Coordinates of C-alpha atoms in Angstrom, one line a residue:
X23 CA 0.0 0.0 0.0
X24 CA 2.9 2.3 0.7
X25 CA 4.1 1.9 -3.0
X26 CA 0.6 2.7 -4.3
X27 CA 0.5 5.8 -2.2
X28 CA 3.9 6.8 -3.6
X29 CA 3.0 6.0 -7.2
X30 CA -0.5 7.6 -7.2
X31 CA -0.6 10.8 -5.1
X32 CA -4.2 11.6 -5.5
X33 CA -5.0 14.5 -7.6
X34 CA -7.4 15.6 -4.9
X35 CA -4.2 16.6 -2.9
X36 CA -3.5 19.0 -5.7
X37 CA -6.9 20.5 -5.2
X38 CA -7.5 20.7 -9.0
X39 CA -11.0 21.5 -10.1
X40 CA -10.7 18.9 -13.0
X41 CA -10.5 15.9 -10.7
X42 CA -12.8 13.9 -12.9
X43 CA -10.5 13.7 -15.9
X44 CA -10.4 9.9 -16.1
X45 CA -9.9 7.8 -19.2
X46 CA -9.8 4.0 -19.5
X47 CA -9.7 1.1 -22.0
X48 CA -10.2 -2.6 -21.8
X49 CA -8.7 -5.0 -24.3
X50 CA -9.4 -8.7 -25.0
X51 CA -7.9 -10.7 -27.8
X52 CA -5.7 -13.6 -29.1
X53 CA -1.9 -13.6 -28.6
X54 CA 0.7 -15.8 -30.3
X55 CA 4.0 -16.0 -28.4
X56 CA 7.5 -17.4 -29.1
X57 CA 10.5 -17.8 -26.8
X58 CA 10.0 -19.2 -23.3
X59 CA 6.3 -19.8 -24.2
X60 CA 5.3 -20.9 -27.7
X61 CA 1.5 -20.9 -27.6
X62 CA -1.5 -19.1 -28.9
X63 CA -3.5 -17.9 -25.9
X64 CA -6.1 -15.4 -24.7
X65 CA -4.8 -12.0 -23.5
X66 CA -6.5 -9.2 -21.6
X67 CA -5.5 -5.7 -20.6
X68 CA -7.0 -2.9 -18.6
X69 CA -5.6 0.6 -18.7
X70 CA -6.5 3.8 -16.7
X71 CA -5.3 7.4 -17.0
X72 CA -6.0 10.4 -14.8
X73 CA -4.6 13.8 -15.8
X74 CA -5.0 17.2 -14.3
X75 CA -3.0 20.5 -14.4
X76 CA 0.1 19.2 -12.6
X77 CA -0.4 15.4 -12.4
X78 CA -0.7 12.6 -14.9
X79 CA -1.3 9.1 -13.4
X80 CA -1.5 6.0 -15.5
X81 CA -2.0 2.3 -14.6
X82 CA -2.0 -0.8 -16.7
X83 CA -2.7 -4.5 -15.9
X84 CA -2.1 -7.3 -18.5
X85 CA -2.6 -11.0 -18.3
X86 CA -2.2 -14.0 -20.7
X87 CA -3.4 -17.6 -20.1
X88 CA -3.7 -20.8 -22.0
X89 CA -4.3 -24.5 -21.1
X90 CA -3.9 -27.7 -23.1
X91 CA -5.3 -31.0 -21.9
X92 CA -5.8 -29.6 -18.4
X93 CA -2.1 -28.5 -18.3
X94 CA -1.3 -24.8 -18.0
X95 CA 1.0 -23.7 -20.9
X96 CA 0.9 -19.9 -20.4
X97 CA 0.3 -17.9 -17.3
X98 CA 1.5 -14.3 -17.1
X99 CA 0.4 -11.2 -15.1
X100 CA 1.9 -7.7 -15.4
X101 CA 1.3 -4.5 -13.6
X102 CA 2.7 -1.0 -14.4
X103 CA 1.9 2.2 -12.5
X104 CA 3.3 5.6 -13.2
X105 CA 2.8 9.1 -11.7
X106 CA 4.2 12.2 -13.5
X107 CA 4.5 15.6 -11.9
X108 CA 4.4 18.1 -14.7
X109 CA 6.6 21.2 -14.4
X110 CA 5.0 22.6 -17.6
X111 CA 3.5 21.4 -20.8
X112 CA 6.6 19.5 -21.9
X113 CA 8.7 18.6 -18.8
X114 CA 7.8 16.2 -16.0
X115 CA 9.2 14.1 -13.2
X116 CA 8.1 10.4 -13.1
X117 CA 7.9 7.6 -10.5
X118 CA 7.2 4.2 -12.0
X119 CA 6.5 0.8 -10.5
X120 CA 6.6 -2.4 -12.5
X121 CA 5.8 -6.0 -11.4
X122 CA 5.5 -9.1 -13.6
X123 CA 4.9 -12.8 -12.8
X124 CA 5.5 -15.1 -15.7
X125 CA 5.3 -18.8 -14.8
X126 CA 7.6 -19.9 -17.7
X127 CA 10.2 -17.1 -17.7
X128 CA 12.6 -18.6 -15.2
X129 CA 11.6 -16.0 -12.6
X130 CA 9.1 -16.2 -9.8
X131 CA 8.6 -12.5 -10.4
X132 CA 10.4 -9.4 -11.8
X133 CA 9.9 -6.0 -10.3
X134 CA 11.4 -2.5 -10.4
X135 CA 10.9 1.0 -9.0
X136 CA 12.4 3.9 -11.0
X137 CA 12.2 7.7 -11.0
X138 CA 13.6 10.3 -13.3
X139 CA 13.0 13.1 -15.8
X140 CA 10.8 13.1 -18.9
X141 CA 10.2 15.5 -21.7
X142 CA 7.5 15.7 -24.4
X143 CA 10.0 16.8 -27.0
X144 CA 7.4 17.0 -29.9
X145 CA 3.7 17.3 -30.1
X146 CA 1.1 18.0 -32.8
X147 CA -2.5 18.2 -31.6
X148 CA -3.5 15.9 -28.7
X149 CA -2.8 12.5 -30.3
X150 CA 0.6 12.9 -32.0
X151 CA 3.6 13.3 -29.7
X152 CA 7.1 11.9 -28.7
X153 CA 8.0 11.4 -25.0
X154 CA 11.5 10.6 -23.9
X155 CA 12.6 9.9 -20.3
X156 CA 15.6 8.8 -18.3
X157 CA 16.1 7.9 -14.7
X158 CA 17.4 5.4 -12.2
X159 CA 16.0 3.1 -9.5
X160 CA 16.2 -0.5 -8.2
X161 CA 15.3 -3.9 -9.6
X162 CA 14.4 -6.9 -7.5
X163 CA 13.8 -10.2 -9.2
X164 CA 13.2 -13.6 -7.6
X165 CA 14.6 -16.6 -9.6
X166 CA 12.9 -20.0 -9.8
X167 CA 16.3 -21.7 -9.4
X168 CA 19.2 -20.6 -7.2
X169 CA 22.2 -18.6 -8.5
X170 CA 25.7 -20.1 -8.3
X171 CA 26.0 -18.6 -4.8
X172 CA 22.9 -20.5 -3.7
X173 CA 20.5 -17.5 -3.5
X174 CA 17.4 -16.8 -5.7
X175 CA 17.6 -13.0 -5.4
X176 CA 18.6 -11.0 -8.5
X177 CA 18.6 -7.4 -7.3
X178 CA 20.6 -4.3 -8.1
X179 CA 20.5 -0.5 -8.9
X180 CA 19.5 0.2 -12.5
X181 CA 19.4 3.0 -15.0
X182 CA 16.3 3.4 -17.3
X183 CA 15.7 5.2 -20.6
X184 CA 12.4 5.0 -22.5
X185 CA 10.5 6.6 -25.3
X186 CA 6.9 6.6 -26.6
X187 CA 5.9 7.8 -30.1
X188 CA 2.2 8.3 -31.0
X189 CA 1.2 9.3 -34.5
X190 CA -2.4 9.9 -35.4
X191 CA -2.9 8.4 -38.9
X192 CA -6.4 9.7 -39.2
X193 CA -9.3 10.7 -37.0
X194 CA -9.9 7.0 -36.4
X195 CA -6.5 5.3 -36.6
X196 CA -3.4 5.6 -34.3
X197 CA 0.2 4.2 -34.6
X198 CA 2.2 3.7 -31.4
X199 CA 5.8 2.7 -30.8
X200 CA 7.3 2.3 -27.3
X201 CA 10.9 1.3 -26.4
X202 CA 12.6 0.9 -23.0
X203 CA 16.0 -0.2 -21.8
X204 CA 16.9 -1.0 -18.2
X205 CA 20.5 -1.6 -17.4
X206 CA 22.0 -2.9 -14.2
X207 CA 24.6 -0.6 -12.7
X208 CA 26.6 -3.4 -11.2
X209 CA 26.7 -6.2 -13.8
X210 CA 25.3 -4.4 -16.9
X211 CA 22.4 -7.0 -17.1
X212 CA 20.1 -5.3 -19.6
X213 CA 16.3 -5.7 -20.3
X214 CA 15.1 -4.2 -23.6
X215 CA 11.5 -4.1 -24.5
X216 CA 9.8 -2.8 -27.7
X217 CA 6.1 -2.7 -28.7
X218 CA 4.7 -1.6 -32.0
X219 CA 0.9 -1.3 -32.4
X220 CA -1.7 0.1 -34.6
X221 CA -5.4 0.6 -33.8
X222 CA -8.4 1.7 -35.7
X223 CA -11.9 2.7 -34.5
X224 CA -14.7 0.4 -35.6
X225 CA -17.8 1.9 -34.1
X226 CA -18.4 4.1 -31.0
X227 CA -15.7 3.3 -28.3
X228 CA -14.7 -0.1 -29.9
X229 CA -11.5 -0.4 -31.9
X230 CA -9.4 -3.2 -33.5
X231 CA -5.8 -3.4 -32.4
X232 CA -2.8 -5.3 -33.7
X233 CA 0.5 -5.3 -31.7
X234 CA 4.0 -6.8 -31.8
X235 CA 6.0 -6.9 -28.7
X236 CA 9.7 -8.0 -28.2
X237 CA 11.5 -8.5 -24.9
X238 CA 15.2 -9.3 -24.7
X239 CA 17.3 -10.2 -21.6
X240 CA 21.0 -9.9 -22.0
X241 CA 21.5 -12.5 -19.2
X242 CA 18.4 -14.7 -18.8
X243 CA 18.0 -17.4 -16.1
X244 CA 19.6 -20.7 -16.8
X245 CA 17.4 -22.8 -19.2
X246 CA 15.4 -19.8 -20.4
X247 CA 15.4 -18.1 -23.8
X248 CA 16.8 -14.6 -24.0
X249 CA 14.1 -13.2 -26.3
X250 CA 10.3 -13.4 -26.1
X251 CA 8.0 -12.2 -28.8
X252 CA 4.2 -11.6 -28.8
X253 CA 1.9 -10.9 -31.7
X254 CA -1.6 -10.0 -30.7
X255 CA -4.9 -9.1 -32.4
X256 CA -7.6 -7.8 -30.1
X257 CA -10.7 -5.7 -29.6
X258 CA -10.3 -2.6 -27.5
X259 CA -13.1 -0.7 -25.7
X260 CA -12.4 2.9 -24.6
X261 CA -14.4 4.5 -21.8

């Protein structure tokens, strides 16, 4: 609960009159993965955003699951929370919490807490922009199997750089590219993640979305692949 309080300082504390500026989206579709899991499964996602004059708070929860002959072949849960304090229209300070549990990744869980500076370096209208950010924090992962020293802990200070590019293709279509790199400051263990997506409105708040995601670990757990890919097609409902 302390982490949640840190990540999401309520906009009410800022006493902003626009405290009802909430947006959300729910997504459900089919996902084909390669790497540590090679399956076609059902994926779901829920995202929330709250933005006022000085604060922008976002949260996202994802899950993927599949079962073959009563045997679980995919089981993944992912949570991301971020709170940005905006100095002006472009510059902001962020605090980000990440937690993932992937049954077939070689980890019991992976988590990190980072903070740093971000800048919206380019923007046209409300739907086309480029955000770049850099910061530092701490990563704490728990391995399924012990390290050479007999421990299952994989934790260290990290540096993080990230970018997000949104481009409105039309009134009803949007292209999005995200890229992030987290590097350990002790052993240079690096996690790189990229997601490319395009979505188009069908009717009302319902859209069709296609996405391709790649995650690469420079030093994966023993017996695990270093690269996972996911290709998904889903329906998205905005509210």
